[in-house]
mmCIF file of C-alpha atoms in Angstrom:
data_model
loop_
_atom_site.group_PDB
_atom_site.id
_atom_site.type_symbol
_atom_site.label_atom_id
_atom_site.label_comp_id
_atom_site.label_asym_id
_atom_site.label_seq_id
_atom_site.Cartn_x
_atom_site.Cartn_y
_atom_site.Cartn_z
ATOM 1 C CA UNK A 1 79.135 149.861 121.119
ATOM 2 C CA UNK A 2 78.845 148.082 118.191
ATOM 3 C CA UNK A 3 81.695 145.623 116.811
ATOM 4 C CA UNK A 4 81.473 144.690 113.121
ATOM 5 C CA UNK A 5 81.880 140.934 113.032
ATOM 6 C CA UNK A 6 85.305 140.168 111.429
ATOM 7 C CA UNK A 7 85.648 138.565 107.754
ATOM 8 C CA UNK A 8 85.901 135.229 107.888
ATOM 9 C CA UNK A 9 89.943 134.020 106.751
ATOM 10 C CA UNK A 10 89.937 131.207 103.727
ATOM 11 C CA UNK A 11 91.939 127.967 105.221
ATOM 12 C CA UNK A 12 95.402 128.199 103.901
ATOM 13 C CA UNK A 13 96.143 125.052 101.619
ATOM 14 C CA UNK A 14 98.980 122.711 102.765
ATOM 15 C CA UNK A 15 102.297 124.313 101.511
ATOM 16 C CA UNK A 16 102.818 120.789 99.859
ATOM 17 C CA UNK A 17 99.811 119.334 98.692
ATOM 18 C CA UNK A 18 98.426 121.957 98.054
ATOM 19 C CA UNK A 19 94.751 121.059 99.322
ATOM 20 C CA UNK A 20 93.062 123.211 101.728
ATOM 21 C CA UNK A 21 90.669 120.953 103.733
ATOM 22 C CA UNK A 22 92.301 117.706 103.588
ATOM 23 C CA UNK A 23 96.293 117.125 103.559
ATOM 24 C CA UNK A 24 97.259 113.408 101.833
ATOM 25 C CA UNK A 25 100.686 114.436 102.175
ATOM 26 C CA UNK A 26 101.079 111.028 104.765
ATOM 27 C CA UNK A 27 99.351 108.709 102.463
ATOM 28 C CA UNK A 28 102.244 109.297 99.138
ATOM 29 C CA UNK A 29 103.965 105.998 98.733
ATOM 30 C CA UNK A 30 107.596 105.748 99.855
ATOM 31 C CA UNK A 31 108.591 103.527 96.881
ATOM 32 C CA UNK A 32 111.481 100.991 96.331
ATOM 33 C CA UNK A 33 112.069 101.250 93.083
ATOM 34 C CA UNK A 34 115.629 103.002 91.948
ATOM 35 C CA UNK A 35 114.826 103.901 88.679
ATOM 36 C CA UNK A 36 115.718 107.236 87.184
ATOM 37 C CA UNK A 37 113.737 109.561 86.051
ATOM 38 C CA UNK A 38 113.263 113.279 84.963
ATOM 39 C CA UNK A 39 110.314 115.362 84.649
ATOM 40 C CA UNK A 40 110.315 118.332 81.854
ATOM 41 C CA UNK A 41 107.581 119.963 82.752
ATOM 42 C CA UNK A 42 105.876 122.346 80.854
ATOM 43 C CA UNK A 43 104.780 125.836 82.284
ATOM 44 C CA UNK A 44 101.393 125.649 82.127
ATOM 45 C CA UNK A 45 101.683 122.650 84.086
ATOM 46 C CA UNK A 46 103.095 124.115 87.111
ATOM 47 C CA UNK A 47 100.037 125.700 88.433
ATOM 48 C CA UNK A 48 97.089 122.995 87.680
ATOM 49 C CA UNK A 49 96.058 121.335 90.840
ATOM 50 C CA UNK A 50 95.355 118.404 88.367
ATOM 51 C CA UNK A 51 98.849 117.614 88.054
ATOM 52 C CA UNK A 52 100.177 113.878 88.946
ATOM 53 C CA UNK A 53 103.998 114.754 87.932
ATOM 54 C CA UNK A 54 104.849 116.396 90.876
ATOM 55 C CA UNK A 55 103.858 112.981 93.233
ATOM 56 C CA UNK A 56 106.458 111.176 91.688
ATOM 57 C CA UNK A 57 108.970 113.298 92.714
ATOM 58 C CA UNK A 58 107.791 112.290 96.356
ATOM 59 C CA UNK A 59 107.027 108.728 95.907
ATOM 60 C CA UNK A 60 110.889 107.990 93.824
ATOM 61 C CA UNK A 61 113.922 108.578 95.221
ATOM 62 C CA UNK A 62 115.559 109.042 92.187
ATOM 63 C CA UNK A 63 112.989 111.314 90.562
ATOM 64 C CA UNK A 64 113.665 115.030 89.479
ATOM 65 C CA UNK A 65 111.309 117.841 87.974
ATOM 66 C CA UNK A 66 112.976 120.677 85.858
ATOM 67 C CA UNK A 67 111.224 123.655 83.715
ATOM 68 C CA UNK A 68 111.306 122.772 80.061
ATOM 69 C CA UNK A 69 112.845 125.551 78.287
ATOM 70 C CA UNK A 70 112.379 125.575 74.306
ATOM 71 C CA UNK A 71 115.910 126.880 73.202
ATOM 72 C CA UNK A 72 118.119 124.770 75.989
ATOM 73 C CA UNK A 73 117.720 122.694 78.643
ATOM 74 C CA UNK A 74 118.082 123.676 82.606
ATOM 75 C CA UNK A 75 121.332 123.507 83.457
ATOM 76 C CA UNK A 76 121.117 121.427 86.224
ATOM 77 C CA UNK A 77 119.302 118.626 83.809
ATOM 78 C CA UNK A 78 122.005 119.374 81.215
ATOM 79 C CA UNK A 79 124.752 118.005 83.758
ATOM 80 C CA UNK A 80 122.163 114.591 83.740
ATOM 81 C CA UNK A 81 122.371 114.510 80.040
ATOM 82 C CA UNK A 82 126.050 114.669 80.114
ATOM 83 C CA UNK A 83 126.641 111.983 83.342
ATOM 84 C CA UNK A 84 128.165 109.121 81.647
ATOM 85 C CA UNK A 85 126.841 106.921 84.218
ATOM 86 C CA UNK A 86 123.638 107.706 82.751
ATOM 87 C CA UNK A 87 121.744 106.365 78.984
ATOM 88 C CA UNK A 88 118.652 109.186 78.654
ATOM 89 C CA UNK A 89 116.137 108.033 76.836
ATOM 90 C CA UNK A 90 112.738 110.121 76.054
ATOM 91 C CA UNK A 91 109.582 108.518 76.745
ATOM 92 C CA UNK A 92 107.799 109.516 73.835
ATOM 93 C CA UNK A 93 105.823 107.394 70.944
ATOM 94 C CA UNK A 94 107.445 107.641 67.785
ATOM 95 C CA UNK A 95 107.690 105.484 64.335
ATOM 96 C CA UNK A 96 110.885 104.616 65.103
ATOM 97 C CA UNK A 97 110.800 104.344 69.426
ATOM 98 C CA UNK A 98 111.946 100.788 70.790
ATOM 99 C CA UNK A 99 109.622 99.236 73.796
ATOM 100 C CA UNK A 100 110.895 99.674 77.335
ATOM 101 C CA UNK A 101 111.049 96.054 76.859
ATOM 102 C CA UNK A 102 113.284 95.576 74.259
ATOM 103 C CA UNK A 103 115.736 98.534 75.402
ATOM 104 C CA UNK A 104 115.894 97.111 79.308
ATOM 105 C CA UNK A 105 117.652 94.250 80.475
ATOM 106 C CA UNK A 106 117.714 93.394 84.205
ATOM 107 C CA UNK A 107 120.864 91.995 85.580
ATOM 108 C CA UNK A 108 121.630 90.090 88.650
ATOM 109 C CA UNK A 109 122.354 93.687 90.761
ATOM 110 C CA UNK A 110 118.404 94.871 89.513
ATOM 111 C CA UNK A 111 119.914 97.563 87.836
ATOM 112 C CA UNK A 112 118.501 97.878 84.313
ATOM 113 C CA UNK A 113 121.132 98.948 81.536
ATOM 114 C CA UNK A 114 120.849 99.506 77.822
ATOM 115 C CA UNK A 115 120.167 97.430 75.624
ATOM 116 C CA UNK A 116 123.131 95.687 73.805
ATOM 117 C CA UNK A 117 122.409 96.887 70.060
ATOM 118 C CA UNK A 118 121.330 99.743 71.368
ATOM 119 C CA UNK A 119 123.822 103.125 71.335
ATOM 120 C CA UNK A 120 123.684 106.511 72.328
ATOM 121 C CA UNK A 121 125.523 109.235 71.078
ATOM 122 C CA UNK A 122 125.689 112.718 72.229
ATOM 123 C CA UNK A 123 127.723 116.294 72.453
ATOM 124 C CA UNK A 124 130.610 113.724 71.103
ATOM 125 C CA UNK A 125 131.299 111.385 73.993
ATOM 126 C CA UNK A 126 129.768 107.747 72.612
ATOM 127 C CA UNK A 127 128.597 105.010 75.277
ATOM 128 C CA UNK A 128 130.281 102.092 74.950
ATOM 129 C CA UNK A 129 132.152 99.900 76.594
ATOM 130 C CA UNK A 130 130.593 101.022 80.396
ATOM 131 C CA UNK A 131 126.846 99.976 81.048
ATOM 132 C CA UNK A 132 125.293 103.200 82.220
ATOM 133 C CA UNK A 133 121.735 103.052 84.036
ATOM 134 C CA UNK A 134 118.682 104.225 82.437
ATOM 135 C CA UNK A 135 117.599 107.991 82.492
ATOM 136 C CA UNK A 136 114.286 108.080 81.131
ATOM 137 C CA UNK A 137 113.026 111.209 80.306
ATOM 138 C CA UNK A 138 109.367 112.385 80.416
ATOM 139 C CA UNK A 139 107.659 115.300 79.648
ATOM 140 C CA UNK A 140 105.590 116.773 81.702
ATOM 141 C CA UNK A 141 101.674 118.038 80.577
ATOM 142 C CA UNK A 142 98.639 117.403 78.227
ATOM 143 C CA UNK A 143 99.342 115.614 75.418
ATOM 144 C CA UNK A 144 99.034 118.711 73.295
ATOM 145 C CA UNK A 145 101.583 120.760 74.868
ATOM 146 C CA UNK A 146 103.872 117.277 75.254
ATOM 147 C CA UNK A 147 104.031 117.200 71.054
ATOM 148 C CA UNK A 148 104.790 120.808 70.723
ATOM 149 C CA UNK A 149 107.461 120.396 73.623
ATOM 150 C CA UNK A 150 108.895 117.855 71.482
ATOM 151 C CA UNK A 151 108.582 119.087 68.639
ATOM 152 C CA UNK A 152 109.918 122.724 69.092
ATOM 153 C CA UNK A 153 112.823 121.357 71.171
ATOM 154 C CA UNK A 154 115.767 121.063 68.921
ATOM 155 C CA UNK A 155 118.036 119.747 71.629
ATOM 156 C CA UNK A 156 115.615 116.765 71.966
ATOM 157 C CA UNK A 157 115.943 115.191 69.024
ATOM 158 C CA UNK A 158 118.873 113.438 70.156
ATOM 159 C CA UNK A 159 117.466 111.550 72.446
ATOM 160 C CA UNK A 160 116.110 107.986 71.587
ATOM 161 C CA UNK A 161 112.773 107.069 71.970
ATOM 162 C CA UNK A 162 111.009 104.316 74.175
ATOM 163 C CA UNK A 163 107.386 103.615 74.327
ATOM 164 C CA UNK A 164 105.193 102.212 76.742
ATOM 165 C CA UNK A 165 102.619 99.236 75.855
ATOM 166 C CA UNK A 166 99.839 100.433 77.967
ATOM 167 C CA UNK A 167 98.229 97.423 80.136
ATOM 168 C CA UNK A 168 95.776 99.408 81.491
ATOM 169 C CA UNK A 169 92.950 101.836 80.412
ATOM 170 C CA UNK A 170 93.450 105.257 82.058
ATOM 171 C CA UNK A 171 91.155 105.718 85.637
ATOM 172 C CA UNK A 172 92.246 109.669 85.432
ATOM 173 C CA UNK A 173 89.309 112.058 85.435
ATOM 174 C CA UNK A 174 90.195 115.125 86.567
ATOM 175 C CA UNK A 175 90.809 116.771 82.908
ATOM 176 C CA UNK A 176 88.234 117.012 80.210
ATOM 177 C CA UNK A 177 89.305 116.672 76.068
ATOM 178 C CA UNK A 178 91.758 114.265 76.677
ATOM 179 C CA UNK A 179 92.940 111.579 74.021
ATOM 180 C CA UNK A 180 90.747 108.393 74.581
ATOM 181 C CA UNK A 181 93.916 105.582 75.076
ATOM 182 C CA UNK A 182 96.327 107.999 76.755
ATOM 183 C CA UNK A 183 97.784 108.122 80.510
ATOM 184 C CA UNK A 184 98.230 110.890 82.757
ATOM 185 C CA UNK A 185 102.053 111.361 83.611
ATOM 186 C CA UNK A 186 101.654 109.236 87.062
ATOM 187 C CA UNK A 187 99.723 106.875 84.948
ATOM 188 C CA UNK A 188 102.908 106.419 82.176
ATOM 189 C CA UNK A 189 105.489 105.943 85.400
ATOM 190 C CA UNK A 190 103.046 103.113 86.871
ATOM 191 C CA UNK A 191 103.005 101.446 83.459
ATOM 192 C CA UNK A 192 106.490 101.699 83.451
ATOM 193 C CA UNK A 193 107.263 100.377 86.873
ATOM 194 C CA UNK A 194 105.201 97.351 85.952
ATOM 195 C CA UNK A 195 107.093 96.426 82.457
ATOM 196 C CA UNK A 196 110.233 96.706 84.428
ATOM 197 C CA UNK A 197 108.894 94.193 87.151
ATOM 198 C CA UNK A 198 108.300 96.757 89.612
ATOM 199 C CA UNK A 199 104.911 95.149 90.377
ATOM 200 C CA UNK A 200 104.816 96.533 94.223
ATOM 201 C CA UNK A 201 105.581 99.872 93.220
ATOM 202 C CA UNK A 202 102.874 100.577 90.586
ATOM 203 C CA UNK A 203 99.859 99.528 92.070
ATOM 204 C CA UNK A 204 101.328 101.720 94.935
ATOM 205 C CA UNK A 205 101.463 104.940 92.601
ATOM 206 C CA UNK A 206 98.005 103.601 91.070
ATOM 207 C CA UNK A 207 96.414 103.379 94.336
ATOM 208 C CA UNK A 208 97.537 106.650 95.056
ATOM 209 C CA UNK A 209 96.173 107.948 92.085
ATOM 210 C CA UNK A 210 92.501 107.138 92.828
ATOM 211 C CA UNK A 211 93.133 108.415 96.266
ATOM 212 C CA UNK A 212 94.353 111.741 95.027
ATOM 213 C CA UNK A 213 91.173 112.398 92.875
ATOM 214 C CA UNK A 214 88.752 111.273 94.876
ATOM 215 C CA UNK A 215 90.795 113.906 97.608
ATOM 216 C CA UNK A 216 90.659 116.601 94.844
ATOM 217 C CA UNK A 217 87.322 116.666 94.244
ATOM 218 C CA UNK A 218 85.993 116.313 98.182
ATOM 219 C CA UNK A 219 88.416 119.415 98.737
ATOM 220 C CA UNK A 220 86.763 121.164 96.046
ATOM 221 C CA UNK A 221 83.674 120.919 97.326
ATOM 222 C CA UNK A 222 84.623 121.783 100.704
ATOM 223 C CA UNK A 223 84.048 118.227 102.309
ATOM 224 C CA UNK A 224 85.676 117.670 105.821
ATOM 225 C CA UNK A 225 88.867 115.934 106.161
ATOM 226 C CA UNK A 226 87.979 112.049 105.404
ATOM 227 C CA UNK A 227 91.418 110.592 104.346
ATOM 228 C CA UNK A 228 94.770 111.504 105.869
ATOM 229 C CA UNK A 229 94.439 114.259 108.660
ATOM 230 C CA UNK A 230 96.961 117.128 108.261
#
């Protein structure tokens, strides 16, 4: 009797990575750093393996991802935008955006407030008198759909703007038709991280980030596990 030789399975990706032949779960950095921050991420986003948002939800402890919606924010994020421990700022170039230097000062406790000409107003509660921390807000995919998220989200505009100075030239390769001087999200964070004095912590993330690609691409061509075992 003759038994037709069974079809061979696919390996089943790691339900966190997402990478099928080698796992780098173990090798995300555990950072220090206590800074707040929020993901918007588009929904396009969600689904690219290319994606460097969703480490940084790993790596910070105080780092959340929500689904941008157009017409209002998620609700859970909307309770962040009222917290009036919290100053949200969007991390987003604009002709009138202040540096992250010139809107952070650090204190003796390392936490970073606003800074002191520097107001917020919104759904008619003013910050004033309190120092809240930082909330910076970042949104989440290529830089084409990050100007149309800004742009066609009314409930945005409120927010003030902060802009990186880039002190690096991006290392990200994984996505073709990109603008020549920008940064992937991880990229932005790292920058970040290093004009707040958070030297440890971005090269940790940046470290990661070659790791990650090189990863991606061996697991896309089927290579055997070379970095972190699952």
């Amino acid at each position: 009797m003759n038994v037709s030789p069974q079809p061979e399975q696919s390996p089943t990706p790691c339900p966190e990575c997402g990478l099928v032949y080698q796992c780098i779960c173990q090798a995300i950095p555990r950072c220090d750093s206590t800074i707040k921050l929020s993901l918007l991420v588009h929904e396009r986003e969600l689904n690219r393996e290319t994606n460097t948002g969703r480490w940084l939800v790993h790596a910070l402890p105080q780092c959340q991802s929500y689904l941008w919606q157009r017409k209002q924010p998620d609700v859970r994020f909307q309770q962040q935008l009222d917290d009036p421990r919290f100053f949200p700022v969007l991390l987003f170039p604009s002709p009138d955006a202040v540096t992250a230097d010139e809107l952070c000062v650090q204190t003796d406790d390392e936490h970073y407030h606003p800074h002191h000409n520097y107001q917020y107003q919104h759904h008619d509660h003013q910050v004033k008198e309190h120092q809240p921390t930082l909330h910076f807000i970042l949104l989440d995919g290529t830089w084409q759909e990050a100007r149309k998220m800004e742009r066609k989200s009314a409930w945005l505009a409120g927010l003030p703007r902060v802009q990186i100075t880039p002190n690096m030239t991006s290392s990200y390769r994984l996505r073709r038709n990109q603008q020549p001087d920008s940064l992937c999200t991880l990229e932005v964070v790292a920058t970040l991280l290093d004009q707040r004095g958070e030297t440890k912590d971005a090269q940790a993330l940046k470290d990661f980030l070659h790791l990650f690609m090189d990863t991606l691409q061996a697991d896309k061509s089927r290579s055997p596990a070379r970095f972190v075992q699952r």
